Short mmCIF file of C-alpha atoms and ligand atoms in Angstrom, two decimals:
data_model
loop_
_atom_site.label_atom_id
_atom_site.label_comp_id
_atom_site.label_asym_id
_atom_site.label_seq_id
_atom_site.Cartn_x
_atom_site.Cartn_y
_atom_site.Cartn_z
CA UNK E 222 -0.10 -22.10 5.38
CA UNK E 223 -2.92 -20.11 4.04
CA UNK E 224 -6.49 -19.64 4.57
CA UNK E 225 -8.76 -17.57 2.72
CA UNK E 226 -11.86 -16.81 4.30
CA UNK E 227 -15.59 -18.34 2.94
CA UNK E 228 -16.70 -14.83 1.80
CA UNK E 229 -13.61 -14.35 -0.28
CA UNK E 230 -13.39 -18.03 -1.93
CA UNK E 231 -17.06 -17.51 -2.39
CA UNK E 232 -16.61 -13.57 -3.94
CA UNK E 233 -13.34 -15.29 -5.94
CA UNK E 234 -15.40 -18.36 -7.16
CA UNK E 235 -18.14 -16.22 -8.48
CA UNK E 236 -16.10 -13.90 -10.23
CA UNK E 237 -17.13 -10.64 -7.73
CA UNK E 238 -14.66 -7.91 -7.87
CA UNK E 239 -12.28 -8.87 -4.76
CA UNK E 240 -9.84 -5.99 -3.48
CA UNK E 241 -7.07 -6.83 -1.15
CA UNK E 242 -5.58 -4.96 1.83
CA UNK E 243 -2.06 -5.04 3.66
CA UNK E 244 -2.01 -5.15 6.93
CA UNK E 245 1.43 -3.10 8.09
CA UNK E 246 -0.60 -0.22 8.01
CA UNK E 247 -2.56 -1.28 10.57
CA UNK E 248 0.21 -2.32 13.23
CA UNK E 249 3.32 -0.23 12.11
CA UNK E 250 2.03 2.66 9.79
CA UNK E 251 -1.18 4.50 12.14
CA UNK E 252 -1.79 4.65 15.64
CA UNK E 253 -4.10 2.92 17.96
CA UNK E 254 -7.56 3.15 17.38
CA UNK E 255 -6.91 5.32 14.25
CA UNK E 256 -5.32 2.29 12.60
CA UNK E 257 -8.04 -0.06 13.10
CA UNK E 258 -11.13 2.41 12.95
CA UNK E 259 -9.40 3.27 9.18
CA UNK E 260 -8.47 -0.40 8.24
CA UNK E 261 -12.75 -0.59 9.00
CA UNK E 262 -13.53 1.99 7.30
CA UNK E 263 -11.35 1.25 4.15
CA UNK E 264 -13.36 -2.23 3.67
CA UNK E 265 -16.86 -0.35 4.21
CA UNK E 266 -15.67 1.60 1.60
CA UNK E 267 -14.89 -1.31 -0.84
CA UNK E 268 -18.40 -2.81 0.01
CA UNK E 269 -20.30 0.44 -0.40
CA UNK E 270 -18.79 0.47 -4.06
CA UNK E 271 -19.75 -3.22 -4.45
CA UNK E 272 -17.04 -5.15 -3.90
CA UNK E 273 -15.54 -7.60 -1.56
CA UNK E 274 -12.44 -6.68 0.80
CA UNK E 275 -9.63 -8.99 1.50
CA UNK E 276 -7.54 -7.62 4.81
CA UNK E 277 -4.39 -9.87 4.43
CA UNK E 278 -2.24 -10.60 7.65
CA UNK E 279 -0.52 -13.85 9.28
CA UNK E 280 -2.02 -15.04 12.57
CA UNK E 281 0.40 -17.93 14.24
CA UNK E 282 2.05 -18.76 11.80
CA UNK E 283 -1.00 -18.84 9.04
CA UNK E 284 -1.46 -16.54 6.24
CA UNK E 285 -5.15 -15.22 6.79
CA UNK E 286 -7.02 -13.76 2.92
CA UNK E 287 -9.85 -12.13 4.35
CA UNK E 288 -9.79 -11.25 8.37
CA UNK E 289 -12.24 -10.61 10.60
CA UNK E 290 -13.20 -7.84 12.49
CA UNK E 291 -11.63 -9.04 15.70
CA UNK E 292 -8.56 -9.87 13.98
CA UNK E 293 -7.85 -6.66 12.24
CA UNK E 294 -8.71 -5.10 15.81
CA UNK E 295 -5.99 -7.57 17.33
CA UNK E 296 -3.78 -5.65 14.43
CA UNK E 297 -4.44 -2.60 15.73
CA UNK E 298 -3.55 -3.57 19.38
CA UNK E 299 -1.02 -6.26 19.74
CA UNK E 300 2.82 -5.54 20.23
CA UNK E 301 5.06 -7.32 18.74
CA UNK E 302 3.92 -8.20 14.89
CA UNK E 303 6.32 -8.34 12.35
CA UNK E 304 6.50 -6.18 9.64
CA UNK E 305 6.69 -8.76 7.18
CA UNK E 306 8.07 -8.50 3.49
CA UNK E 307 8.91 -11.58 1.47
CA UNK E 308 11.98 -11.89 2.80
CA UNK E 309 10.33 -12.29 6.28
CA UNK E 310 7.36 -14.97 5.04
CA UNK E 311 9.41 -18.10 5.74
CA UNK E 312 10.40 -17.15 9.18
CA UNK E 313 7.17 -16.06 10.21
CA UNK E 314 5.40 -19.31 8.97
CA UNK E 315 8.38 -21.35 10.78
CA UNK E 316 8.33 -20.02 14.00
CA UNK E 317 4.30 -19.67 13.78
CA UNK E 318 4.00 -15.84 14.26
CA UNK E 319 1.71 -12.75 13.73
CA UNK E 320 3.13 -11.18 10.68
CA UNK E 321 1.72 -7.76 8.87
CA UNK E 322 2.12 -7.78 5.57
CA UNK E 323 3.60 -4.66 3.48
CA UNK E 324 2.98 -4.44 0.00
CA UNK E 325 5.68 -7.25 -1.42
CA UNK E 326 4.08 -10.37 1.25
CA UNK E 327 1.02 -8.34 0.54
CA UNK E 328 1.30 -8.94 -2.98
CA UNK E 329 2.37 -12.29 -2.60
CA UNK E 330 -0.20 -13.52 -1.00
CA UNK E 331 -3.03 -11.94 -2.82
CA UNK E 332 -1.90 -13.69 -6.12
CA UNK E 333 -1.83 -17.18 -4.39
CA UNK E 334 -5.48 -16.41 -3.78
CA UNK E 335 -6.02 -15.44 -6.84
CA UNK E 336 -6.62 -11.68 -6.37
CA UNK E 337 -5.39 -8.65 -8.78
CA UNK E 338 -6.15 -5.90 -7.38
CA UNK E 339 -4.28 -4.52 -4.20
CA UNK E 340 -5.39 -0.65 -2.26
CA UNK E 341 -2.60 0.98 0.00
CA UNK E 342 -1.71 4.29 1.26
CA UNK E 343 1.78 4.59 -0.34
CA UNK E 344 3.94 2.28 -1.20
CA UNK E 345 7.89 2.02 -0.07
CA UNK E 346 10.70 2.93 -2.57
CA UNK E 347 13.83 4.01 -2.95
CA UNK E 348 15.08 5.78 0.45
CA UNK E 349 16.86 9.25 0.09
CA UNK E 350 20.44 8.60 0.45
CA UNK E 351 20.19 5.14 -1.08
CA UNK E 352 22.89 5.94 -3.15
CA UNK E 353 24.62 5.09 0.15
CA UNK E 354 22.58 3.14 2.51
CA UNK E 355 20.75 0.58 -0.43
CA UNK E 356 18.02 1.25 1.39
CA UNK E 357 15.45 0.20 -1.59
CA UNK E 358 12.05 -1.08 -0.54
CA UNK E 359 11.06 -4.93 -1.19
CA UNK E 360 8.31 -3.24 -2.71
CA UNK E 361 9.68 -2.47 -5.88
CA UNK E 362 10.91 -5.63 -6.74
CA UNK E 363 7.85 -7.29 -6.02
CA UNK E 364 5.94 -4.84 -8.53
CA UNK E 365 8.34 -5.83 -10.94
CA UNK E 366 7.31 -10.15 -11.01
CA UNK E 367 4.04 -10.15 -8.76
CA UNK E 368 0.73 -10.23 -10.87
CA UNK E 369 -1.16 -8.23 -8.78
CA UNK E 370 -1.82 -4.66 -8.94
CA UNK E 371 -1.65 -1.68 -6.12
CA UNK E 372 -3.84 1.24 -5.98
CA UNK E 373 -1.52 4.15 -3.83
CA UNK E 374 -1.10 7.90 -3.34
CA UNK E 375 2.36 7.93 -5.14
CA UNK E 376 5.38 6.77 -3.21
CA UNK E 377 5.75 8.48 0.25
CA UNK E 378 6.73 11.44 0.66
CA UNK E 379 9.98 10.42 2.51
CA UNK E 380 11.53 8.63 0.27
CA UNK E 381 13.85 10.11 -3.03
CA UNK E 382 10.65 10.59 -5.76
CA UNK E 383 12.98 10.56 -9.03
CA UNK E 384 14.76 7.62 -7.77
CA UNK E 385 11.52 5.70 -7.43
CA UNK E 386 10.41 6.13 -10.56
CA UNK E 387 14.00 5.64 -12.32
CA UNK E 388 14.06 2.17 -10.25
CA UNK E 389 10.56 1.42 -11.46
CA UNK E 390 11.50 2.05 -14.86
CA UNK E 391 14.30 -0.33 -15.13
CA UNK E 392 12.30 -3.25 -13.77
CA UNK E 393 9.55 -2.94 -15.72
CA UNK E 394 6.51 -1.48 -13.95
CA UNK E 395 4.17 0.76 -15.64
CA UNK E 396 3.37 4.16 -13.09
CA UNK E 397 -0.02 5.05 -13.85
CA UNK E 398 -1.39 8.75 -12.69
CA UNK E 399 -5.30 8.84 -12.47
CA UNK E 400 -6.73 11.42 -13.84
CA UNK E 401 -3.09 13.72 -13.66
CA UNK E 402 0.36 13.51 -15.57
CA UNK E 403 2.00 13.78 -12.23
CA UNK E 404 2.76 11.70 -10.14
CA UNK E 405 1.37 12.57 -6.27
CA UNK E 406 2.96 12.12 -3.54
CA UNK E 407 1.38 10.97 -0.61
CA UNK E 408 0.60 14.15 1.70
CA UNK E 409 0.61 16.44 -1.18
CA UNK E 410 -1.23 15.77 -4.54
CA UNK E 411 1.46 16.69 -6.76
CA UNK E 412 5.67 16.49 -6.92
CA UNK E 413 6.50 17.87 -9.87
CA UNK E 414 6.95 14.40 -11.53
CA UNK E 415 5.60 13.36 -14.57
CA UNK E 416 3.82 10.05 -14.32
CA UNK E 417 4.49 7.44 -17.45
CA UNK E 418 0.88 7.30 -18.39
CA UNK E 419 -2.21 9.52 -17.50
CA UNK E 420 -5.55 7.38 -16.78
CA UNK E 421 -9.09 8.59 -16.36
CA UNK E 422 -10.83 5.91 -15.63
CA UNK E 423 -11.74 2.86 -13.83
CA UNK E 424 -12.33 0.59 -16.85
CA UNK E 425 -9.30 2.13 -18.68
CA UNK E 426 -6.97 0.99 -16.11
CA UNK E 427 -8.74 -2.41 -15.95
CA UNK E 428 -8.24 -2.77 -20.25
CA UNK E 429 -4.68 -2.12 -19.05
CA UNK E 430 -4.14 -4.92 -16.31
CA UNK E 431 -5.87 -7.25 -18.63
CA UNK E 432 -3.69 -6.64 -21.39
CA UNK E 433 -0.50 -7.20 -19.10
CA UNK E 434 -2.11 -10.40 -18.50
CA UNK E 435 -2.66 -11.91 -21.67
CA UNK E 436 0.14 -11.04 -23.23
CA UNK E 437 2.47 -12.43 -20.32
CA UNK E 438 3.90 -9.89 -19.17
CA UNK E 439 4.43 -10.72 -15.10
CA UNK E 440 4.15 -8.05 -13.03
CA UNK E 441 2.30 -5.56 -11.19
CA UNK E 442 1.21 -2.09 -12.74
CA UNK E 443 1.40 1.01 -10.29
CA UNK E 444 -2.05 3.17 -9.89
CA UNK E 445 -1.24 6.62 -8.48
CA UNK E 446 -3.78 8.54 -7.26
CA UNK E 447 -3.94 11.72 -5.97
CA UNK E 448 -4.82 12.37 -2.37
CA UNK E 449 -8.09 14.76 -2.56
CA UNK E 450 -7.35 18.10 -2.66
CA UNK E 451 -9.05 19.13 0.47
CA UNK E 452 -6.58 17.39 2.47
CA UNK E 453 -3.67 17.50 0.59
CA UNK E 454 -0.52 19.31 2.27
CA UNK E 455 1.36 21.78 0.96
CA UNK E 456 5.05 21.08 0.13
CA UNK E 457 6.65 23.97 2.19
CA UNK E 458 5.06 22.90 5.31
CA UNK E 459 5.90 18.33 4.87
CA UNK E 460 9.29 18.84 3.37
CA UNK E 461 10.08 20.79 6.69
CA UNK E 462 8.84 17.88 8.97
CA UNK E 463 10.34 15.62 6.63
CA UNK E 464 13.32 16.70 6.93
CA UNK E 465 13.29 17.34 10.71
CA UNK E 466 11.83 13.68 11.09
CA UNK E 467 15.22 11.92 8.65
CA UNK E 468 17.80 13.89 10.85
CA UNK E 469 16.34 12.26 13.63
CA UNK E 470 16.63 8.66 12.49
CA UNK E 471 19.94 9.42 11.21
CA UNK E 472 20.58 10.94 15.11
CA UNK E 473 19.02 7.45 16.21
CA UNK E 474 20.48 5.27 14.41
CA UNK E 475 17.39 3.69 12.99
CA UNK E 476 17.87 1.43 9.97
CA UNK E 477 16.30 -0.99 7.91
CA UNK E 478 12.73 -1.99 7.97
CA UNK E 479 12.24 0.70 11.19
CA UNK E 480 12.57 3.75 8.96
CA UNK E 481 8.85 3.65 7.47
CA UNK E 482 7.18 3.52 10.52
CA UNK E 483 9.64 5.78 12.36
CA UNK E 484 9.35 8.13 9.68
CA UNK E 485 5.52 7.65 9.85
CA UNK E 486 5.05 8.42 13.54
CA UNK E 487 7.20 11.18 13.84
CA UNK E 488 5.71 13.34 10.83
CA UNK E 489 2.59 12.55 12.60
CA UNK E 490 4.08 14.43 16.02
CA UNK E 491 5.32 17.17 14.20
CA UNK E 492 2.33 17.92 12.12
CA UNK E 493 -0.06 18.00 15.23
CA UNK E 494 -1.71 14.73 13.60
CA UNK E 495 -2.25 16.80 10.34
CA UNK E 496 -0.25 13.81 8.37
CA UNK E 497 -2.01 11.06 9.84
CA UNK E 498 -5.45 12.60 8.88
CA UNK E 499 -3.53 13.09 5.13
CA UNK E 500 -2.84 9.47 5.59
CA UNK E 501 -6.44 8.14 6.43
CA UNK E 502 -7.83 10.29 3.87
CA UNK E 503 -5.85 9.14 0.92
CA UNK E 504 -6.27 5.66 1.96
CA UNK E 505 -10.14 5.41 1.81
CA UNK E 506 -9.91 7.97 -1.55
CA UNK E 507 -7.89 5.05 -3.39
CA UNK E 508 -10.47 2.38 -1.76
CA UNK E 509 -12.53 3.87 -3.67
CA UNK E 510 -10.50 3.12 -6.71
CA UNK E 511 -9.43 0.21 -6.16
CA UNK E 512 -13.38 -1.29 -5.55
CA UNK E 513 -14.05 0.15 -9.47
CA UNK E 514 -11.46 -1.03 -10.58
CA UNK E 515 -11.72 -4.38 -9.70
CA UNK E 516 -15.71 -4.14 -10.56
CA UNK E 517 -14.49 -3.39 -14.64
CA UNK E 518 -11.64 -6.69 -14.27
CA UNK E 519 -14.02 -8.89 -13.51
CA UNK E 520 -16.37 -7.49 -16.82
CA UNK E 521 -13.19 -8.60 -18.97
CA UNK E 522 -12.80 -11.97 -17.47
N1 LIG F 1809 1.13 2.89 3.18
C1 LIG F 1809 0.77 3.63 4.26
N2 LIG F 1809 1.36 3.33 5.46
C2 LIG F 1809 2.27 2.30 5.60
C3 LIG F 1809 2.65 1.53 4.46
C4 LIG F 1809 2.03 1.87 3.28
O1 LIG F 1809 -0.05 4.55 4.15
O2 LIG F 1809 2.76 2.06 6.71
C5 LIG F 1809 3.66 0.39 4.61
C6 LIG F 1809 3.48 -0.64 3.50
O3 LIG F 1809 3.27 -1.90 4.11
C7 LIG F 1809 4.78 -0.63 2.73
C8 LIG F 1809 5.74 -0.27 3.82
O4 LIG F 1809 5.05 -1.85 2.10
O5 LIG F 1809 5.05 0.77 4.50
C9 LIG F 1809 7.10 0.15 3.26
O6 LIG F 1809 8.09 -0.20 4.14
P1 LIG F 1809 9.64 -0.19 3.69
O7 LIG F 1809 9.92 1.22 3.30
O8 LIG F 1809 10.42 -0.63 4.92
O9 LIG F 1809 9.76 -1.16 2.56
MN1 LIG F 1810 13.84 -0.37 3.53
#
């Protein structure tokens, strides 16, 4: 139920930094032709820093390490995918369906290929109001048992910060803040948070994943890094829209895995596309990261 492509059991065999990348952003998190000319961008990226790109998505039914251009294009394009988490995999596999991956399948799947390091945007967390709704993303979970590691912007901004971090705490999952003690959060480069540990560089944070490693300890770690500061938003201006953007799901109903990319779209709307450019630019910022990081792994292997 899995195919990795030649480059990337070549890159893997070889011992090349590899860097894996979800696909959900693609067909639930941007919009068409921003999502795909991004998810392009964000591998050029990875090779221009000399390593090897992994785009991870489920075509009929098959879990594809490594897709093509035309595929991630078909991402961009095709109605219908499911947003797939790991409760989602075996249903998707089953019934032989297009599946994008969010972080926790995302995850998944890059450790049954055998690769640790994992770039995103931001990642999901707890929801505000989950004191109510539950509403806690797969993600967490997964960060807590999955040996792989995820490059991010901090959790989104839409989600209850100080929860997040309280959750990650308790199962286990070191937050990392490159080159900051707080922790960012996606538009906007800082919260207010403090981050558990403050990193500064690429090889640091490798030292760091290889000790988790050795000494057992499953598990992802969490590498938060700050959107640049050219782009970031300031707080007045997103929390508004935020807010504006959760009433309206709350007005509508919307639940469950439709909140993230709900969420996603609307702050787009209401920011006059300000967000998504936020968005695209964080992304290819912790590419960037990601790539040297996985560069220094491979020296400790
Ligand atoms: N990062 C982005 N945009 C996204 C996501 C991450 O910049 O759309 C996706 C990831 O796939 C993540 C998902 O796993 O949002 C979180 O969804 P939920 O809150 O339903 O767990
Ligand atoms: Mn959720």
């Amino acid at each position: 139920m899995i195919y990795i492509s030649e480059e990337i059991k070549k890159a893997l065999k070889e011992n090349k930094p590899v860097v894996a990348l979800e696909s959900t952003i693609i067909s639930h998190g941007m919009p068409y032709p921003k999502n795909v000319e991004t998810a392009l961008k964000v591998e050029e990226v990875i090779k221009e820093q000399g390593a090897v790109a992994a785009t991870i998505g489920i075509i009929d039914g098959v879990a594809v390490i490594g897709m093509s251009k035309e595929q991630i294009e078909q991402f961009g394009q095709k109605q219908g995918i499911v947003k797939t988490s790991r409760r989602d995999l075996p249903i998707v596999y089953a019934d032989k369906l297009w599946g994008a991956t969010t972080v926790s399948a995302t995850m998944i799947l890059a450790h049954q290929a055998g690769i640790e390091v994992f770039v995103t945007g931001g990642i999901g967390g707890v929801h505000k109001g989950a004191t109510k709704t539950m509403d806690i993303s797969a993600d967490l979970i997964e960060l807590s048992k999955t040996n792989v590691s995820v490059v991010c912007a901090g959790a989104k901004a839409i989600l209850d910060l100080p929860l997040t971090l309280e959750y990650l705490e308790t199962m286990g999952v070191p937050v990392l803040g490159y080159k900051t003690d707080e922790l960012p959060c996606f538009y906007s480069k800082s919260s207010g948070l403090k981050v558990d540990y403050r990193v500064d560089s690429p090889s640091q944070i490798a030292k760091i994943i290889h000790e988790k490693r050795i000494n057992n300890l499953s598990g992802g770690i969490l590498i938060t890094n700050p959107i640049p500061d050219e782009y970031s938003i300031d707080h007045k201006i997103i929390d508004k829209i935020i807010e504006e953007a959760l009433q309206e799901m709350e007005e509508k109903n919307i639940k469950g895995k439709e909140c993230t990319p709900f969420l996603l779209k609307r702050i787009t709307e209401l920011s006059g596309g300000k967000s998504l450019e936020a968005n695209i630019a964080l992304v290819l910022n912790n590419a960037r990261l990601g790539a040297n990081i996985a560069k220094e792994l491979t020296k400790l292997k």
